[in-house]
Short mmCIF file of C-alpha atoms (C1' of nucleotides) in Angstrom, two decimals:
data_model
loop_
_atom_site.label_atom_id
_atom_site.label_comp_id
_atom_site.label_asym_id
_atom_site.label_seq_id
_atom_site.Cartn_x
_atom_site.Cartn_y
_atom_site.Cartn_z
CA MET A 1 -5.74 -5.14 -23.33
CA PRO A 2 -4.66 -1.86 -22.27
CA GLU A 3 -1.29 -1.96 -20.67
CA LEU A 4 2.13 -3.01 -21.90
CA PRO A 5 2.20 -6.65 -20.76
CA GLU A 6 -1.22 -7.37 -22.28
CA VAL A 7 -0.29 -5.67 -25.56
CA GLU A 8 2.98 -7.59 -25.65
CA VAL A 9 1.07 -10.85 -25.24
CA VAL A 10 -0.96 -9.85 -28.30
CA ARG A 11 2.16 -8.85 -30.25
CA ARG A 12 3.66 -12.26 -29.68
CA GLY A 13 0.49 -13.88 -30.91
CA LEU A 14 0.46 -11.75 -34.05
CA ARG A 15 4.11 -12.55 -34.71
CA ARG A 16 3.31 -16.23 -34.56
CA TRP A 17 -0.04 -16.31 -36.38
CA VAL A 18 -0.06 -13.32 -38.72
CA SER A 19 3.47 -12.15 -39.61
CA GLY A 20 4.55 -13.50 -43.02
CA ARG A 21 1.02 -13.91 -44.36
CA THR A 22 -0.43 -11.98 -47.29
CA VAL A 23 -3.66 -10.00 -47.01
CA ALA A 24 -6.42 -11.25 -49.31
CA PHE A 25 -9.23 -8.95 -48.22
CA VAL A 26 -10.18 -6.41 -45.55
CA GLU A 27 -13.69 -5.84 -44.28
CA VAL A 28 -14.43 -2.80 -42.10
CA LEU A 29 -17.70 -3.33 -40.26
CA HIS A 30 -17.66 -0.18 -38.11
CA PRO A 31 -16.26 3.15 -39.33
CA ARG A 32 -15.19 4.21 -35.84
CA ALA A 33 -12.64 1.40 -35.78
CA VAL A 34 -10.66 3.16 -38.55
CA ARG A 35 -11.30 6.77 -37.48
CA ARG A 36 -7.56 7.32 -37.09
CA HIS A 37 -7.17 6.44 -40.76
CA PRO A 38 -7.98 9.82 -42.31
CA ALA A 39 -8.62 8.52 -45.84
CA GLY A 40 -11.41 6.25 -44.65
CA ALA A 41 -12.38 2.60 -44.60
CA ALA A 42 -12.27 1.95 -48.35
CA ASP A 43 -8.77 3.40 -48.60
CA PHE A 44 -7.64 1.40 -45.59
CA ALA A 45 -8.83 -1.82 -47.18
CA ALA A 46 -7.47 -1.05 -50.64
CA ARG A 47 -3.97 -0.13 -49.51
CA LEU A 48 -3.60 -3.17 -47.30
CA THR A 49 -4.91 -5.79 -49.70
CA GLY A 50 -2.30 -7.83 -51.53
CA HIS A 51 0.56 -7.00 -49.20
CA ARG A 52 2.60 -9.29 -47.00
CA ILE A 53 2.68 -8.57 -43.26
CA GLY A 54 6.06 -8.14 -41.60
CA GLU A 55 7.25 -8.74 -38.04
CA ALA A 56 4.79 -7.44 -35.42
CA ARG A 57 6.23 -4.56 -33.36
CA ARG A 58 5.25 -2.67 -30.23
CA ARG A 59 6.00 0.54 -28.39
CA GLY A 60 4.17 1.03 -25.10
CA LYS A 61 0.51 0.20 -25.70
CA TYR A 62 0.72 0.64 -29.48
CA LEU A 63 1.52 -2.19 -31.81
CA TRP A 64 1.99 -2.26 -35.54
CA LEU A 65 2.36 -4.61 -38.46
CA PRO A 66 4.79 -3.47 -41.17
CA VAL A 67 3.28 -3.65 -44.66
CA GLU A 68 5.98 -5.08 -46.89
CA GLY A 69 6.64 -3.37 -50.21
CA ALA A 70 5.03 -0.09 -49.14
CA ASP A 71 6.50 2.31 -46.57
CA LEU A 72 3.47 1.67 -44.41
CA ALA A 73 2.43 -0.03 -41.21
CA VAL A 74 -0.92 -1.08 -39.77
CA LEU A 75 -1.04 0.69 -36.43
CA ALA A 76 -3.24 -0.82 -33.73
CA HIS A 77 -4.39 0.46 -30.39
CA LEU A 78 -6.71 -1.63 -28.25
CA GLY A 79 -8.16 1.28 -26.28
CA MET A 80 -10.13 0.04 -23.27
CA SER A 81 -11.72 -3.07 -24.72
CA GLY A 82 -10.08 -3.94 -28.04
CA GLN A 83 -9.07 -7.48 -28.96
CA LEU A 84 -7.09 -8.85 -31.89
CA LEU A 85 -8.19 -12.43 -32.41
CA VAL A 86 -6.97 -15.08 -34.81
CA GLN A 87 -10.09 -17.11 -35.53
CA PRO A 88 -11.08 -19.91 -37.90
CA GLN A 89 -12.93 -18.38 -40.84
CA ASP A 90 -16.06 -20.39 -40.12
CA MET A 91 -16.29 -19.12 -36.56
CA PRO A 92 -19.47 -17.00 -36.08
CA ASP A 93 -18.84 -13.24 -35.89
CA GLU A 94 -18.34 -11.77 -32.44
CA LYS A 95 -20.99 -9.27 -31.33
CA HIS A 96 -18.54 -6.39 -31.45
CA LEU A 97 -16.54 -7.45 -34.51
CA ARG A 98 -15.28 -4.23 -36.15
CA ILE A 99 -12.68 -5.30 -38.74
CA ARG A 100 -11.93 -8.61 -40.48
CA ILE A 101 -8.68 -9.29 -42.33
CA GLY A 102 -8.40 -12.43 -44.47
CA PHE A 103 -5.24 -13.98 -45.89
CA THR A 104 -4.38 -15.59 -49.21
CA ASP A 105 -3.32 -18.84 -47.56
CA SER A 106 -6.69 -19.55 -46.03
CA PRO A 107 -8.39 -21.76 -46.63
CA GLY A 108 -5.74 -23.87 -48.12
CA PRO A 109 -3.19 -26.62 -47.68
CA ALA A 110 -1.68 -26.43 -44.24
CA ALA A 111 1.40 -24.70 -45.60
CA LEU A 112 1.36 -22.47 -42.56
CA GLY A 113 0.48 -25.20 -40.13
CA GLU A 114 -2.24 -24.32 -37.68
CA ALA A 115 -2.55 -20.77 -39.02
CA ALA A 116 -4.09 -21.97 -42.28
CA GLY A 117 -7.80 -21.29 -42.44
CA THR A 118 -7.71 -18.46 -39.92
CA GLU A 119 -8.40 -14.75 -40.22
CA LEU A 120 -7.51 -11.75 -38.06
CA ARG A 121 -10.39 -10.02 -36.27
CA PHE A 122 -10.47 -6.71 -34.46
CA VAL A 123 -13.20 -6.89 -31.83
CA ASP A 124 -13.94 -3.87 -29.64
CA GLN A 125 -16.94 -3.28 -27.41
CA ARG A 126 -16.34 0.37 -26.54
CA THR A 127 -14.71 1.42 -29.82
CA PHE A 128 -11.95 3.44 -28.15
CA GLY A 129 -9.40 1.39 -30.05
CA GLY A 130 -8.80 1.00 -33.75
CA LEU A 131 -6.57 0.24 -36.72
CA SER A 132 -5.05 2.67 -39.21
CA LEU A 133 -2.36 2.84 -41.89
CA HIS A 134 0.54 5.25 -41.58
CA GLY A 135 3.88 6.08 -43.11
CA THR A 136 6.99 5.17 -41.17
CA VAL A 137 9.59 7.44 -39.65
CA PRO A 138 12.50 7.67 -42.12
CA GLY A 139 15.57 5.95 -40.74
CA ALA A 140 13.75 4.23 -37.87
CA GLU A 141 15.04 0.68 -37.84
CA ASP A 142 11.77 -0.84 -36.63
CA GLY A 143 9.45 1.00 -39.04
CA LEU A 144 7.94 3.19 -36.32
CA PRO A 145 4.70 4.77 -37.63
CA ASP A 146 5.09 8.54 -37.86
CA VAL A 147 1.93 9.31 -35.86
CA ILE A 148 3.38 7.72 -32.72
CA ALA A 149 6.79 9.37 -32.92
CA HIS A 150 5.77 11.43 -29.88
CA ILE A 151 5.18 8.31 -27.76
CA ALA A 152 8.11 7.74 -25.42
CA ARG A 153 10.03 4.49 -25.42
CA ASP A 154 8.70 2.01 -22.88
CA PRO A 155 10.62 0.73 -19.85
CA LEU A 156 11.25 -2.68 -21.42
CA ASP A 157 12.88 -1.05 -24.46
CA PRO A 158 16.70 -1.47 -24.19
CA ALA A 159 17.04 2.10 -25.51
CA PHE A 160 14.92 3.61 -22.72
CA ASP A 161 17.02 6.37 -21.13
CA ASP A 162 16.73 6.15 -17.33
CA ALA A 163 18.75 9.29 -16.66
CA ALA A 164 16.73 11.37 -19.12
CA PHE A 165 13.52 10.07 -17.53
CA HIS A 166 14.68 11.18 -14.10
CA ASP A 167 15.65 14.61 -15.42
CA ALA A 168 12.23 14.97 -17.04
CA LEU A 169 10.52 14.06 -13.75
CA ARG A 170 12.54 16.69 -11.89
CA ARG A 171 11.63 19.31 -14.46
CA ARG A 172 7.90 18.60 -14.30
CA ARG A 173 5.60 20.18 -11.77
CA THR A 174 3.21 17.33 -11.46
CA THR A 175 2.65 14.23 -9.35
CA VAL A 176 4.23 10.86 -9.83
CA LYS A 177 1.21 8.86 -10.99
CA ARG A 178 0.24 11.49 -13.54
CA ALA A 179 3.77 11.33 -14.87
CA LEU A 180 3.68 7.53 -15.10
CA LEU A 181 0.51 7.72 -17.17
CA ASP A 182 1.95 10.40 -19.48
CA GLN A 183 2.83 8.39 -22.57
CA SER A 184 5.20 11.07 -23.81
CA LEU A 185 7.41 10.57 -20.73
CA ILE A 186 7.24 6.79 -20.39
CA SER A 187 4.90 4.56 -22.37
CA GLY A 188 3.07 1.36 -21.61
CA VAL A 189 2.16 2.16 -18.00
CA GLY A 190 -1.58 2.39 -17.25
CA ASN A 191 -3.72 2.54 -14.13
CA ILE A 192 -3.05 -1.01 -12.96
CA TYR A 193 0.71 -1.13 -13.29
CA ALA A 194 1.11 2.44 -12.04
CA ASP A 195 -0.61 1.49 -8.79
CA GLU A 196 1.33 -1.78 -8.56
CA ALA A 197 4.72 -0.15 -9.15
CA LEU A 198 3.96 2.65 -6.68
CA TRP A 199 2.94 0.09 -4.07
CA ARG A 200 6.15 -1.87 -4.61
CA THR A 201 8.18 1.34 -4.34
CA ARG A 202 6.19 2.55 -1.29
CA LEU A 203 5.40 5.82 -3.06
CA HIS A 204 2.12 7.73 -2.71
CA TYR A 205 0.49 8.54 -6.05
CA GLU A 206 0.40 12.26 -5.29
CA ARG A 207 4.09 12.58 -4.60
CA PRO A 208 5.46 15.57 -6.56
CA THR A 209 7.90 14.34 -9.19
CA ALA A 210 10.26 17.23 -8.43
CA THR A 211 10.99 15.69 -5.00
CA LEU A 212 12.18 12.34 -6.35
CA THR A 213 15.85 11.60 -5.85
CA ARG A 214 17.84 9.75 -8.46
CA PRO A 215 17.96 6.51 -6.40
CA ARG A 216 14.20 6.73 -5.81
CA THR A 217 13.54 7.06 -9.54
CA ALA A 218 15.84 4.10 -10.12
CA GLU A 219 13.83 2.03 -7.63
CA LEU A 220 10.58 3.07 -9.26
CA LEU A 221 11.82 2.06 -12.71
CA ALA A 222 13.10 -1.25 -11.37
CA HIS A 223 9.69 -2.01 -9.87
CA ILE A 224 7.85 -1.01 -13.03
CA ARG A 225 10.04 -3.40 -15.02
CA GLU A 226 9.67 -6.13 -12.44
CA VAL A 227 5.87 -6.00 -12.24
CA MET A 228 5.54 -5.87 -16.03
CA THR A 229 7.90 -8.78 -16.50
CA ASP A 230 6.01 -10.79 -13.87
CA ALA A 231 2.69 -9.98 -15.55
CA LEU A 232 4.04 -10.95 -18.95
CA ALA A 233 5.17 -14.30 -17.60
CA ALA A 234 1.62 -14.87 -16.35
CA GLY A 235 0.08 -13.98 -19.72
CA GLY A 236 -1.09 -10.53 -18.62
CA THR A 237 -3.86 -9.28 -16.33
CA SER A 238 -7.49 -10.17 -16.98
CA PHE A 239 -10.51 -9.48 -14.84
CA ASP A 240 -12.96 -10.75 -17.43
CA SER A 241 -13.14 -12.05 -20.98
CA LEU A 242 -12.51 -8.58 -22.45
CA TYR A 243 -8.77 -8.96 -22.07
CA VAL A 244 -7.44 -11.93 -23.93
CA ASN A 245 -4.60 -13.03 -26.18
CA VAL A 246 -5.09 -13.65 -29.92
CA ASN A 247 -6.48 -17.08 -29.12
CA GLY A 248 -9.08 -15.67 -26.73
CA GLU A 249 -7.34 -16.86 -23.58
CA SER A 250 -7.08 -14.75 -20.40
CA GLY A 251 -3.88 -14.15 -18.46
CA TYR A 252 -3.92 -14.80 -14.74
CA PHE A 253 -1.78 -12.01 -13.26
CA SER A 254 -4.85 -10.47 -11.60
CA ARG A 255 -4.41 -12.91 -8.74
CA SER A 256 -0.91 -11.54 -8.16
CA LEU A 257 -1.92 -7.88 -7.87
CA ASP A 258 -0.95 -6.25 -4.58
CA ALA A 259 -2.87 -2.97 -4.77
CA TYR A 260 -5.12 -2.59 -7.79
CA GLY A 261 -8.69 -3.73 -7.15
CA ARG A 262 -7.93 -4.74 -3.55
CA GLU A 263 -9.95 -2.13 -1.65
CA ASP A 264 -10.42 -3.12 2.02
CA GLU A 265 -8.22 -6.19 1.60
CA PRO A 266 -5.08 -6.37 3.77
CA CYS A 267 -1.81 -5.00 2.42
CA ARG A 268 0.42 -7.98 1.75
CA ARG A 269 3.29 -6.18 3.53
CA CYS A 270 1.72 -4.71 6.65
CA GLY A 271 -1.89 -5.91 6.81
CA THR A 272 -3.42 -2.43 6.68
CA PRO A 273 -6.56 -2.37 4.48
CA ILE A 274 -5.86 -1.10 0.96
CA ARG A 275 -7.74 2.09 0.17
CA ARG A 276 -9.33 3.29 -3.03
CA ARG A 277 -9.49 6.98 -3.87
CA PRO A 278 -11.30 8.66 -6.76
CA TRP A 279 -8.59 10.07 -8.99
CA MET A 280 -8.88 11.67 -12.42
CA ASN A 281 -12.25 10.07 -13.19
CA ARG A 282 -10.89 6.68 -12.16
CA SER A 283 -9.39 5.13 -9.04
CA SER A 284 -6.11 4.89 -7.22
CA TYR A 285 -5.42 1.97 -4.89
CA PHE A 286 -2.74 2.26 -2.24
CA CYS A 287 -1.69 1.20 1.24
CA PRO A 288 -2.19 4.15 3.60
CA ARG A 289 0.61 2.91 5.83
CA CYS A 290 3.28 1.90 3.34
CA GLN A 291 2.54 4.78 0.97
CA ARG A 292 2.34 7.92 3.08
CA PRO A 293 0.88 11.03 1.44
CA PRO A 294 3.32 13.86 0.74
CA ARG A 295 3.31 17.01 2.85
CA PRO A 296 0.78 19.52 1.51
CA ARG A 297 2.58 22.09 -0.59
"C1'" DA B 1 4.24 26.11 -22.60
"C1'" DT B 2 2.22 23.07 -19.43
"C1'" DG B 3 -1.28 20.84 -16.78
"C1'" DC B 4 -5.80 19.30 -16.33
"C1'" DT B 5 -10.78 18.17 -17.55
"C1'" DA B 6 -14.28 16.45 -20.43
"C1'" DA B 7 -15.55 13.69 -24.00
"C1'" DC B 8 -15.45 9.71 -26.85
"C1'" DC B 9 -18.39 4.52 -26.31
"C1'" DT B 10 -20.89 0.08 -24.47
"C1'" DG B 11 -21.94 -2.91 -20.85
"C1'" DA B 12 -21.98 -4.67 -16.01
"C1'" DT B 13 -23.36 -3.90 -11.44
"C1'" DG B 14 -25.68 -2.25 -7.38
"C1'" DG B 15 -29.12 0.63 -4.94
"C1'" DC B 16 -33.84 2.02 -4.68
"C1'" DT C 1 -38.73 -5.77 -13.01
"C1'" DG C 2 -37.11 -1.35 -14.14
"C1'" DC C 3 -34.64 2.84 -13.71
"C1'" DC C 4 -30.77 5.48 -12.51
"C1'" DA C 5 -26.11 6.29 -11.14
"C1'" DT C 6 -21.54 4.63 -11.07
"C1'" DC C 7 -17.67 2.30 -12.75
"C1'" DA C 8 -14.29 0.11 -16.19
"C1'" DG C 9 -7.47 -1.44 -17.79
"C1'" DG C 10 -7.01 4.80 -22.72
"C1'" DT C 11 -6.25 8.87 -25.45
"C1'" DT C 12 -6.80 13.52 -26.91
"C1'" DA C 13 -8.80 18.15 -28.04
"C1'" DG C 14 -9.23 22.19 -26.01
"C1'" DC C 15 -9.35 25.15 -22.19
"C1'" DA C 16 -7.13 27.69 -18.22
#
DNA sequence: ATGCTAACCTGATGGC
DNA sequence: TGCCATCAGGTTAGCA
């Protein structure tokens, strides 16, 4: 579930169903799913087993589970098609099940309520995502894994620095959508929410960042936060069963999208058909009337 | 130093 | 029915 709202939906599920439980066993069924864990699958399993899982955290599209009693965290990235599912142990394996994590309380007396008897599964069709174990940044209050120290804070983080973001945009010689997708400038924004926020701000995706005024950047940030908050309230955006919460349920924000995926459909502001343009091996959706292209440089 | 492309995967879909 | 090309919500190594 690639973008911030979808990952946050998963984080909330993990907090409810996984945090506080103790790992009984780890089974890695596909080595690619732990390729970011340099010491390999056996090491990953060994170091995790026996430890209690702390409060699930997130920055941008990354989430992690602190490993209590060891300065470690399980870092997770869902890539394009990853899912973290909390499933009953007797549920048949999913076709693309990559990692299974069992807990000491299951099966067992319902000490943990509905969570008892469930396990955590990492399912990933395209294997762009994965889990890994990493040390934490010394002094970081939330146990930030060291390998994602370069990832910028996300726009829903209270510590996100709006002024610094604007200064960074002015310094860059790139275009606004590229900047929004650059996770070292602002994290959590992907192709869907970039297009949605640009549509709401009436900005063309190829607008040079150096031409943005401070008020314009402020508007853009406000719209990013607004669309992400709206999506979160709807349970995230799903076009198909690949993007689901830990219980396998899809969000329904896709019906509220104004630009993304709406090629040839009327702009909800002015009625002009939304256009799709090939862009960086993917697509950009925009309203040609509301979002005028910048002057050629 | 910075910006950009190609590559990493599997599966769904549409045209011929 | 099959084959091929295209597309999909992300990240990163490596090149210019």
